[in-house]
Amino acid sequence: AQSVAQPEDQVNVAEGNPLTVKCTYSVSGNPYLFWYVQYPNRGLQFLLKYITGDNLVKGSYGFEAEFNKSQTSFHLKKPSALVSDSALYFCAVRDMEDQTGANNLFFGTGTRLTVIP
Amino acid sequence: EAQVTQNPRYLITVTGKKLTVTCSQNMNHEYMSWYRQDPGLGLRQIYYSMNVEVTDKGDVPEGYKVSRKEKRNFPLILESPSPNQTSLYFCASSNTDHTDTQYFGPGTRLTVL
């Protein structure tokens, strides 16, 4: 079975400070990992993904994420937070070996990021 | 512009009145999926389709139907809506390669009274 945990419902950070949004996963095989962002009254927008290769993945809007296989984590990071980064962030996983459904993603419960001016 | 569209964006209805939420994509994607988003539960998959005339249940299919008669369209049908189906619904599409990104529609906020 596949699952994702986002242990923090809410993260607050001051503008200009570094931010981290945590994500851990569980899959039978190797994971494909994704981060999405949801702004108010908008759909989910893709930020970045880890497929293979370099453990540090860079994505949109200055975000990056580090894949750590031993800790089964894929934390989202940004060196300097902006007020406009305030949104709901979702981590998602797909099991590389899952043959039951082509592209089914399993989502975490989301983390609301608030950047304080 | 490559996009996934949903209609309507907002809908208030009453228990038992059949409704359909449409989803259309212009990226020629084989795979399409419906999710519902509820506070504290994240996104849960309702149904998915790997191609025309091929659909399968996700994690929470009860009370929903789908069809995939054309590649671009994947409507979600609630034959007899109930208040517990009040939620925010998202349609998504992608190619069928496991590395592909899913692209989401803007969402449909449904309230069932």
PDB file of C-alpha atoms in Angstrom:
ATOM      1  CA  ALA A   1       0.000   0.000   0.000  1.00  0.00           C
ATOM      2  CA  GLN A   2       1.089   3.535  -0.678  1.00  0.00           C
ATOM      3  CA  SER A   3       0.722   6.427   1.732  1.00  0.00           C
ATOM      4  CA  VAL A   4       2.000   9.901   2.416  1.00  0.00           C
ATOM      5  CA  ALA A   5       2.261  11.730   5.718  1.00  0.00           C
ATOM      6  CA  GLN A   6       2.489  15.477   6.116  1.00  0.00           C
ATOM      7  CA  PRO A   7       2.956  15.776   9.864  1.00  0.00           C
ATOM      8  CA  GLU A   8       2.275  19.504  10.107  1.00  0.00           C
ATOM      9  CA  ASP A   9      -1.154  20.895   9.315  1.00  0.00           C
ATOM     10  CA  GLN A  10       0.162  24.437   9.576  1.00  0.00           C
ATOM     11  CA  VAL A  11       3.578  26.017   9.125  1.00  0.00           C
ATOM     12  CA  ASN A  12       4.229  29.670   9.872  1.00  0.00           C
ATOM     13  CA  VAL A  13       7.412  31.414   8.791  1.00  0.00           C
ATOM     14  CA  ALA A  14       8.555  35.009   8.636  1.00  0.00           C
ATOM     15  CA  GLU A  15       9.125  36.575   5.250  1.00  0.00           C
ATOM     16  CA  GLY A  16      12.742  36.207   4.193  1.00  0.00           C
ATOM     17  CA  ASN A  17      13.369  33.197   6.412  1.00  0.00           C
ATOM     18  CA  PRO A  18      13.933  29.701   5.028  1.00  0.00           C
ATOM     19  CA  LEU A  19      10.923  27.413   4.945  1.00  0.00           C
ATOM     20  CA  THR A  20      10.510  23.657   5.131  1.00  0.00           C
ATOM     21  CA  VAL A  21       7.338  21.658   4.569  1.00  0.00           C
ATOM     22  CA  LYS A  22       7.755  18.049   5.634  1.00  0.00           C
ATOM     23  CA  CYS A  23       6.668  14.902   3.822  1.00  0.00           C
ATOM     24  CA  THR A  24       7.323  11.237   4.477  1.00  0.00           C
ATOM     25  CA  TYR A  25       6.095   8.368   2.343  1.00  0.00           C
ATOM     26  CA  SER A  26       5.549   4.641   2.328  1.00  0.00           C
ATOM     27  CA  VAL A  27       5.616   2.450  -0.779  1.00  0.00           C
ATOM     28  CA  SER A  28       6.419  -1.181  -1.504  1.00  0.00           C
ATOM     29  CA  GLY A  29       8.900  -0.414  -4.238  1.00  0.00           C
ATOM     30  CA  ASN A  30      10.697   2.746  -5.267  1.00  0.00           C
ATOM     31  CA  PRO A  31       8.800   6.027  -5.244  1.00  0.00           C
ATOM     32  CA  TYR A  32       7.994   8.758  -7.651  1.00  0.00           C
ATOM     33  CA  LEU A  33       7.384  11.873  -5.526  1.00  0.00           C
ATOM     34  CA  PHE A  34       5.559  15.089  -6.321  1.00  0.00           C
ATOM     35  CA  TRP A  35       4.799  18.432  -4.709  1.00  0.00           C
ATOM     36  CA  TYR A  36       1.773  20.513  -5.637  1.00  0.00           C
ATOM     37  CA  VAL A  37       0.608  23.912  -4.401  1.00  0.00           C
ATOM     38  CA  GLN A  38      -2.964  25.153  -4.113  1.00  0.00           C
ATOM     39  CA  TYR A  39      -3.655  28.859  -3.920  1.00  0.00           C
ATOM     40  CA  PRO A  40      -7.066  30.048  -2.664  1.00  0.00           C
ATOM     41  CA  ASN A  41      -9.880  29.221  -5.077  1.00  0.00           C
ATOM     42  CA  ARG A  42      -7.476  27.625  -7.520  1.00  0.00           C
ATOM     43  CA  GLY A  43      -6.652  24.119  -8.641  1.00  0.00           C
ATOM     44  CA  LEU A  44      -3.470  22.282  -7.791  1.00  0.00           C
ATOM     45  CA  GLN A  45      -0.350  23.499  -9.524  1.00  0.00           C
ATOM     46  CA  PHE A  46       2.648  21.263 -10.049  1.00  0.00           C
ATOM     47  CA  LEU A  47       5.835  22.421  -8.300  1.00  0.00           C
ATOM     48  CA  LEU A  48       8.385  19.656  -8.746  1.00  0.00           C
ATOM     49  CA  LYS A  49       8.928  15.923  -8.864  1.00  0.00           C
ATOM     50  CA  TYR A  50      11.544  13.322  -8.087  1.00  0.00           C
ATOM     51  CA  ILE A  51      11.832  10.466 -10.542  1.00  0.00           C
ATOM     52  CA  THR A  52      15.438   9.336 -10.371  1.00  0.00           C
ATOM     53  CA  GLY A  53      18.963  10.735 -10.238  1.00  0.00           C
ATOM     54  CA  ASP A  54      20.034  13.698  -8.145  1.00  0.00           C
ATOM     55  CA  ASN A  55      18.367  13.671  -4.740  1.00  0.00           C
ATOM     56  CA  LEU A  56      17.965  17.460  -4.779  1.00  0.00           C
ATOM     57  CA  VAL A  57      15.204  18.513  -7.141  1.00  0.00           C
ATOM     58  CA  LYS A  58      14.604  22.111  -8.157  1.00  0.00           C
ATOM     59  CA  GLY A  59      11.183  23.319  -9.179  1.00  0.00           C
ATOM     60  CA  SER A  60       9.016  26.334  -9.809  1.00  0.00           C
ATOM     61  CA  TYR A  61       9.042  29.615  -7.854  1.00  0.00           C
ATOM     62  CA  GLY A  62      12.427  28.877  -6.239  1.00  0.00           C
ATOM     63  CA  PHE A  63      11.281  25.744  -4.432  1.00  0.00           C
ATOM     64  CA  GLU A  64      13.373  22.633  -4.082  1.00  0.00           C
ATOM     65  CA  ALA A  65      12.981  19.263  -2.406  1.00  0.00           C
ATOM     66  CA  GLU A  66      15.401  16.654  -1.186  1.00  0.00           C
ATOM     67  CA  PHE A  67      14.743  12.965  -1.594  1.00  0.00           C
ATOM     68  CA  ASN A  68      16.092  10.934   1.322  1.00  0.00           C
ATOM     69  CA  LYS A  69      15.604   7.227   0.776  1.00  0.00           C
ATOM     70  CA  SER A  70      16.847   6.098   4.184  1.00  0.00           C
ATOM     71  CA  GLN A  71      14.424   8.425   5.961  1.00  0.00           C
ATOM     72  CA  THR A  72      11.670   7.950   3.328  1.00  0.00           C
ATOM     73  CA  SER A  73      11.279  11.703   3.188  1.00  0.00           C
ATOM     74  CA  PHE A  74      10.808  14.351   0.522  1.00  0.00           C
ATOM     75  CA  HIS A  75      10.763  17.705   2.321  1.00  0.00           C
ATOM     76  CA  LEU A  76       9.970  20.864   0.387  1.00  0.00           C
ATOM     77  CA  LYS A  77      12.278  23.820   0.968  1.00  0.00           C
ATOM     78  CA  LYS A  78      12.852  27.396  -0.055  1.00  0.00           C
ATOM     79  CA  PRO A  79      15.789  29.540   1.079  1.00  0.00           C
ATOM     80  CA  SER A  80      13.808  32.763   1.483  1.00  0.00           C
ATOM     81  CA  ALA A  81      10.028  32.772   1.933  1.00  0.00           C
ATOM     82  CA  LEU A  82       7.729  35.299   0.264  1.00  0.00           C
ATOM     83  CA  VAL A  83       4.290  36.368   1.448  1.00  0.00           C
ATOM     84  CA  SER A  84       3.004  35.139  -1.926  1.00  0.00           C
ATOM     85  CA  ASP A  85       4.153  31.606  -1.019  1.00  0.00           C
ATOM     86  CA  SER A  86       1.278  31.395   1.460  1.00  0.00           C
ATOM     87  CA  ALA A  87      -0.847  28.486   0.225  1.00  0.00           C
ATOM     88  CA  LEU A  88      -1.777  24.862   0.801  1.00  0.00           C
ATOM     89  CA  TYR A  89       0.941  22.374  -0.154  1.00  0.00           C
ATOM     90  CA  PHE A  90       0.414  18.729  -1.022  1.00  0.00           C
ATOM     91  CA  CYS A  91       2.941  15.944  -1.257  1.00  0.00           C
ATOM     92  CA  ALA A  92       2.057  12.914  -3.412  1.00  0.00           C
ATOM     93  CA  VAL A  93       3.619   9.546  -4.162  1.00  0.00           C
ATOM     94  CA  ARG A  94       3.355   6.906  -6.821  1.00  0.00           C
ATOM     95  CA  ASP A  95       4.903   3.449  -6.441  1.00  0.00           C
ATOM     96  CA  MET A  96       7.227   2.746  -9.346  1.00  0.00           C
ATOM     97  CA  GLU A  97       6.294  -0.939  -9.254  1.00  0.00           C
ATOM     98  CA  ASP A  98       2.525  -0.460  -8.978  1.00  0.00           C
ATOM     99  CA  GLN A  99       0.924  -2.044 -12.005  1.00  0.00           C
ATOM    100  CA  THR A 100      -2.694  -1.775 -10.882  1.00  0.00           C
ATOM    101  CA  GLY A 101      -3.374   1.784 -11.971  1.00  0.00           C
ATOM    102  CA  ALA A 102      -1.391   3.716 -14.525  1.00  0.00           C
ATOM    103  CA  ASN A 103      -0.785   7.070 -12.908  1.00  0.00           C
ATOM    104  CA  ASN A 104      -2.623   6.979  -9.622  1.00  0.00           C
ATOM    105  CA  LEU A 105      -1.213   9.409  -7.108  1.00  0.00           C
ATOM    106  CA  PHE A 106      -1.612   9.144  -3.349  1.00  0.00           C
ATOM    107  CA  PHE A 107      -1.765  12.478  -1.586  1.00  0.00           C
ATOM    108  CA  GLY A 108      -0.951  13.665   1.882  1.00  0.00           C
ATOM    109  CA  THR A 109      -3.464  15.687   3.867  1.00  0.00           C
ATOM    110  CA  GLY A 110      -1.811  18.976   3.029  1.00  0.00           C
ATOM    111  CA  THR A 111       0.146  21.622   4.928  1.00  0.00           C
ATOM    112  CA  ARG A 112      -0.995  25.198   5.078  1.00  0.00           C
ATOM    113  CA  LEU A 113       1.953  27.558   4.821  1.00  0.00           C
ATOM    114  CA  THR A 114       1.578  31.091   6.088  1.00  0.00           C
ATOM    115  CA  VAL A 115       4.369  33.562   5.463  1.00  0.00           C
ATOM    116  CA  ILE A 116       4.190  36.458   7.872  1.00  0.00           C
ATOM    117  CA  PRO A 117       5.261  39.887   6.594  1.00  0.00           C
TER     118      PRO A 117
ATOM    119  CA  GLU B   1      -3.178  26.901 -23.880  1.00  0.00           C
ATOM    120  CA  ALA B   2      -2.866  23.398 -22.401  1.00  0.00           C
ATOM    121  CA  GLN B   3      -5.475  23.032 -19.712  1.00  0.00           C
ATOM    122  CA  VAL B   4      -8.040  20.971 -17.864  1.00  0.00           C
ATOM    123  CA  THR B   5     -11.445  22.624 -17.588  1.00  0.00           C
ATOM    124  CA  GLN B   6     -14.308  21.798 -15.274  1.00  0.00           C
ATOM    125  CA  ASN B   7     -17.910  22.958 -15.212  1.00  0.00           C
ATOM    126  CA  PRO B   8     -19.606  24.194 -13.233  1.00  0.00           C
ATOM    127  CA  ARG B   9     -17.137  25.796 -10.842  1.00  0.00           C
ATOM    128  CA  TYR B  10     -19.755  26.139  -8.124  1.00  0.00           C
ATOM    129  CA  LEU B  11     -22.960  24.188  -7.621  1.00  0.00           C
ATOM    130  CA  ILE B  12     -25.575  24.117  -4.896  1.00  0.00           C
ATOM    131  CA  THR B  13     -28.162  21.394  -5.206  1.00  0.00           C
ATOM    132  CA  VAL B  14     -30.577  19.327  -3.142  1.00  0.00           C
ATOM    133  CA  THR B  15     -30.474  15.734  -2.036  1.00  0.00           C
ATOM    134  CA  GLY B  16     -31.442  13.287  -4.763  1.00  0.00           C
ATOM    135  CA  LYS B  17     -31.253  15.609  -7.746  1.00  0.00           C
ATOM    136  CA  LYS B  18     -28.995  14.055 -10.364  1.00  0.00           C
ATOM    137  CA  LEU B  19     -26.069  16.160 -11.501  1.00  0.00           C
ATOM    138  CA  THR B  20     -23.068  15.952 -13.796  1.00  0.00           C
ATOM    139  CA  VAL B  21     -19.752  17.725 -13.474  1.00  0.00           C
ATOM    140  CA  THR B  22     -17.915  17.929 -16.756  1.00  0.00           C
ATOM    141  CA  CYS B  23     -14.167  17.665 -17.262  1.00  0.00           C
ATOM    142  CA  SER B  24     -12.304  18.253 -20.477  1.00  0.00           C
ATOM    143  CA  GLN B  25      -8.607  18.317 -21.376  1.00  0.00           C
ATOM    144  CA  ASN B  26      -6.903  19.502 -24.538  1.00  0.00           C
ATOM    145  CA  MET B  27      -3.557  17.740 -24.105  1.00  0.00           C
ATOM    146  CA  ASN B  28      -4.505  14.407 -25.705  1.00  0.00           C
ATOM    147  CA  HIS B  29      -3.872  12.643 -22.395  1.00  0.00           C
ATOM    148  CA  GLU B  30      -4.866   9.008 -22.058  1.00  0.00           C
ATOM    149  CA  TYR B  31      -5.228   9.078 -18.268  1.00  0.00           C
ATOM    150  CA  MET B  32      -7.876  11.067 -16.416  1.00  0.00           C
ATOM    151  CA  SER B  33      -8.944  11.015 -12.795  1.00  0.00           C
ATOM    152  CA  TRP B  34     -11.423  12.510 -10.344  1.00  0.00           C
ATOM    153  CA  TYR B  35     -10.569  13.474  -6.768  1.00  0.00           C
ATOM    154  CA  ARG B  36     -12.453  14.966  -3.903  1.00  0.00           C
ATOM    155  CA  GLN B  37     -10.789  17.252  -1.392  1.00  0.00           C
ATOM    156  CA  ASP B  38     -12.047  17.461   2.161  1.00  0.00           C
ATOM    157  CA  PRO B  39     -10.490  19.308   5.108  1.00  0.00           C
ATOM    158  CA  GLY B  40      -8.014  17.149   6.976  1.00  0.00           C
ATOM    159  CA  LEU B  41      -8.306  14.337   4.440  1.00  0.00           C
ATOM    160  CA  GLY B  42      -6.354  15.703   1.501  1.00  0.00           C
ATOM    161  CA  LEU B  43      -7.257  14.481  -1.970  1.00  0.00           C
ATOM    162  CA  ARG B  44      -8.892  11.111  -2.372  1.00  0.00           C
ATOM    163  CA  GLN B  45      -9.353   9.446  -5.713  1.00  0.00           C
ATOM    164  CA  ILE B  46     -12.914   8.667  -6.818  1.00  0.00           C
ATOM    165  CA  TYR B  47     -12.493   7.105 -10.270  1.00  0.00           C
ATOM    166  CA  TYR B  48      -9.863   7.021 -12.944  1.00  0.00           C
ATOM    167  CA  SER B  49      -9.645   6.144 -16.616  1.00  0.00           C
ATOM    168  CA  MET B  50      -6.645   4.858 -18.497  1.00  0.00           C
ATOM    169  CA  ASN B  51      -8.199   5.421 -21.908  1.00  0.00           C
ATOM    170  CA  VAL B  52     -11.481   5.609 -23.799  1.00  0.00           C
ATOM    171  CA  GLU B  53     -14.026   3.117 -22.450  1.00  0.00           C
ATOM    172  CA  VAL B  54     -11.630   2.052 -19.661  1.00  0.00           C
ATOM    173  CA  THR B  55     -12.566   3.201 -16.160  1.00  0.00           C
ATOM    174  CA  ASP B  56     -11.850   1.907 -12.680  1.00  0.00           C
ATOM    175  CA  LYS B  57     -12.659   2.687  -9.070  1.00  0.00           C
ATOM    176  CA  GLY B  58     -10.412   4.716  -6.856  1.00  0.00           C
ATOM    177  CA  ASP B  59     -10.499   4.859  -3.079  1.00  0.00           C
ATOM    178  CA  VAL B  60     -13.939   6.454  -2.619  1.00  0.00           C
ATOM    179  CA  PRO B  61     -16.196   5.502  -5.561  1.00  0.00           C
ATOM    180  CA  GLU B  62     -19.490   4.997  -3.700  1.00  0.00           C
ATOM    181  CA  GLY B  63     -22.245   7.274  -4.969  1.00  0.00           C
ATOM    182  CA  TYR B  64     -20.418   8.277  -8.130  1.00  0.00           C
ATOM    183  CA  LYS B  65     -20.340   7.190 -11.760  1.00  0.00           C
ATOM    184  CA  VAL B  66     -18.075   8.166 -14.630  1.00  0.00           C
ATOM    185  CA  SER B  67     -17.884   7.605 -18.347  1.00  0.00           C
ATOM    186  CA  ARG B  68     -15.138   7.949 -20.931  1.00  0.00           C
ATOM    187  CA  LYS B  69     -16.680   7.968 -24.370  1.00  0.00           C
ATOM    188  CA  GLU B  70     -14.163  10.410 -25.791  1.00  0.00           C
ATOM    189  CA  LYS B  71     -10.521  10.867 -24.982  1.00  0.00           C
ATOM    190  CA  ARG B  72     -10.837  14.507 -23.971  1.00  0.00           C
ATOM    191  CA  ASN B  73     -13.910  14.239 -21.692  1.00  0.00           C
ATOM    192  CA  PHE B  74     -14.412  12.499 -18.353  1.00  0.00           C
ATOM    193  CA  PRO B  75     -17.694  13.540 -16.696  1.00  0.00           C
ATOM    194  CA  LEU B  76     -18.476  12.765 -13.059  1.00  0.00           C
ATOM    195  CA  ILE B  77     -22.076  11.788 -12.404  1.00  0.00           C
ATOM    196  CA  LEU B  78     -23.886  11.860  -9.086  1.00  0.00           C
ATOM    197  CA  GLU B  79     -27.121   9.964  -9.649  1.00  0.00           C
ATOM    198  CA  SER B  80     -28.613  10.774  -6.237  1.00  0.00           C
ATOM    199  CA  PRO B  81     -26.422  13.258  -4.382  1.00  0.00           C
ATOM    200  CA  SER B  82     -26.357  13.241  -0.598  1.00  0.00           C
ATOM    201  CA  PRO B  83     -25.026  15.840   1.856  1.00  0.00           C
ATOM    202  CA  ASN B  84     -21.888  13.762   2.523  1.00  0.00           C
ATOM    203  CA  GLN B  85     -20.899  14.416  -1.085  1.00  0.00           C
ATOM    204  CA  THR B  86     -20.525  18.098  -0.342  1.00  0.00           C
ATOM    205  CA  SER B  87     -16.895  18.654  -1.250  1.00  0.00           C
ATOM    206  CA  LEU B  88     -14.381  20.244  -3.596  1.00  0.00           C
ATOM    207  CA  TYR B  89     -13.879  18.122  -6.701  1.00  0.00           C
ATOM    208  CA  PHE B  90     -10.866  18.085  -8.976  1.00  0.00           C
ATOM    209  CA  CYS B  91     -10.334  16.499 -12.345  1.00  0.00           C
ATOM    210  CA  ALA B  92      -6.802  15.686 -13.498  1.00  0.00           C
ATOM    211  CA  SER B  93      -5.142  14.269 -16.582  1.00  0.00           C
ATOM    212  CA  SER B  94      -1.770  12.974 -17.709  1.00  0.00           C
ATOM    213  CA  ASN B  95      -0.092  10.593 -20.073  1.00  0.00           C
ATOM    214  CA  THR B  96       0.153   7.013 -18.870  1.00  0.00           C
ATOM    215  CA  ASP B  97       3.896   6.975 -18.317  1.00  0.00           C
ATOM    216  CA  HIS B  98       4.529   6.547 -14.600  1.00  0.00           C
ATOM    217  CA  THR B  99       6.854   9.536 -14.555  1.00  0.00           C
ATOM    218  CA  ASP B 100       4.318  11.935 -16.010  1.00  0.00           C
ATOM    219  CA  THR B 101       2.894  14.867 -14.088  1.00  0.00           C
ATOM    220  CA  GLN B 102      -0.828  15.094 -13.499  1.00  0.00           C
ATOM    221  CA  TYR B 103      -2.430  18.399 -14.448  1.00  0.00           C
ATOM    222  CA  PHE B 104      -5.419  19.565 -12.499  1.00  0.00           C
ATOM    223  CA  GLY B 105      -8.542  21.488 -13.322  1.00  0.00           C
ATOM    224  CA  PRO B 106      -9.646  24.535 -11.305  1.00  0.00           C
ATOM    225  CA  GLY B 107     -12.043  22.573  -9.110  1.00  0.00           C
ATOM    226  CA  THR B 108     -15.809  22.362  -8.600  1.00  0.00           C
ATOM    227  CA  ARG B 109     -17.226  23.262  -5.228  1.00  0.00           C
ATOM    228  CA  LEU B 110     -20.374  21.212  -4.677  1.00  0.00           C
ATOM    229  CA  THR B 111     -22.867  21.748  -1.874  1.00  0.00           C
ATOM    230  CA  VAL B 112     -25.669  19.228  -1.398  1.00  0.00           C
ATOM    231  CA  LEU B 113     -28.454  20.441   0.889  1.00  0.00           C
TER     232      LEU B 113
END
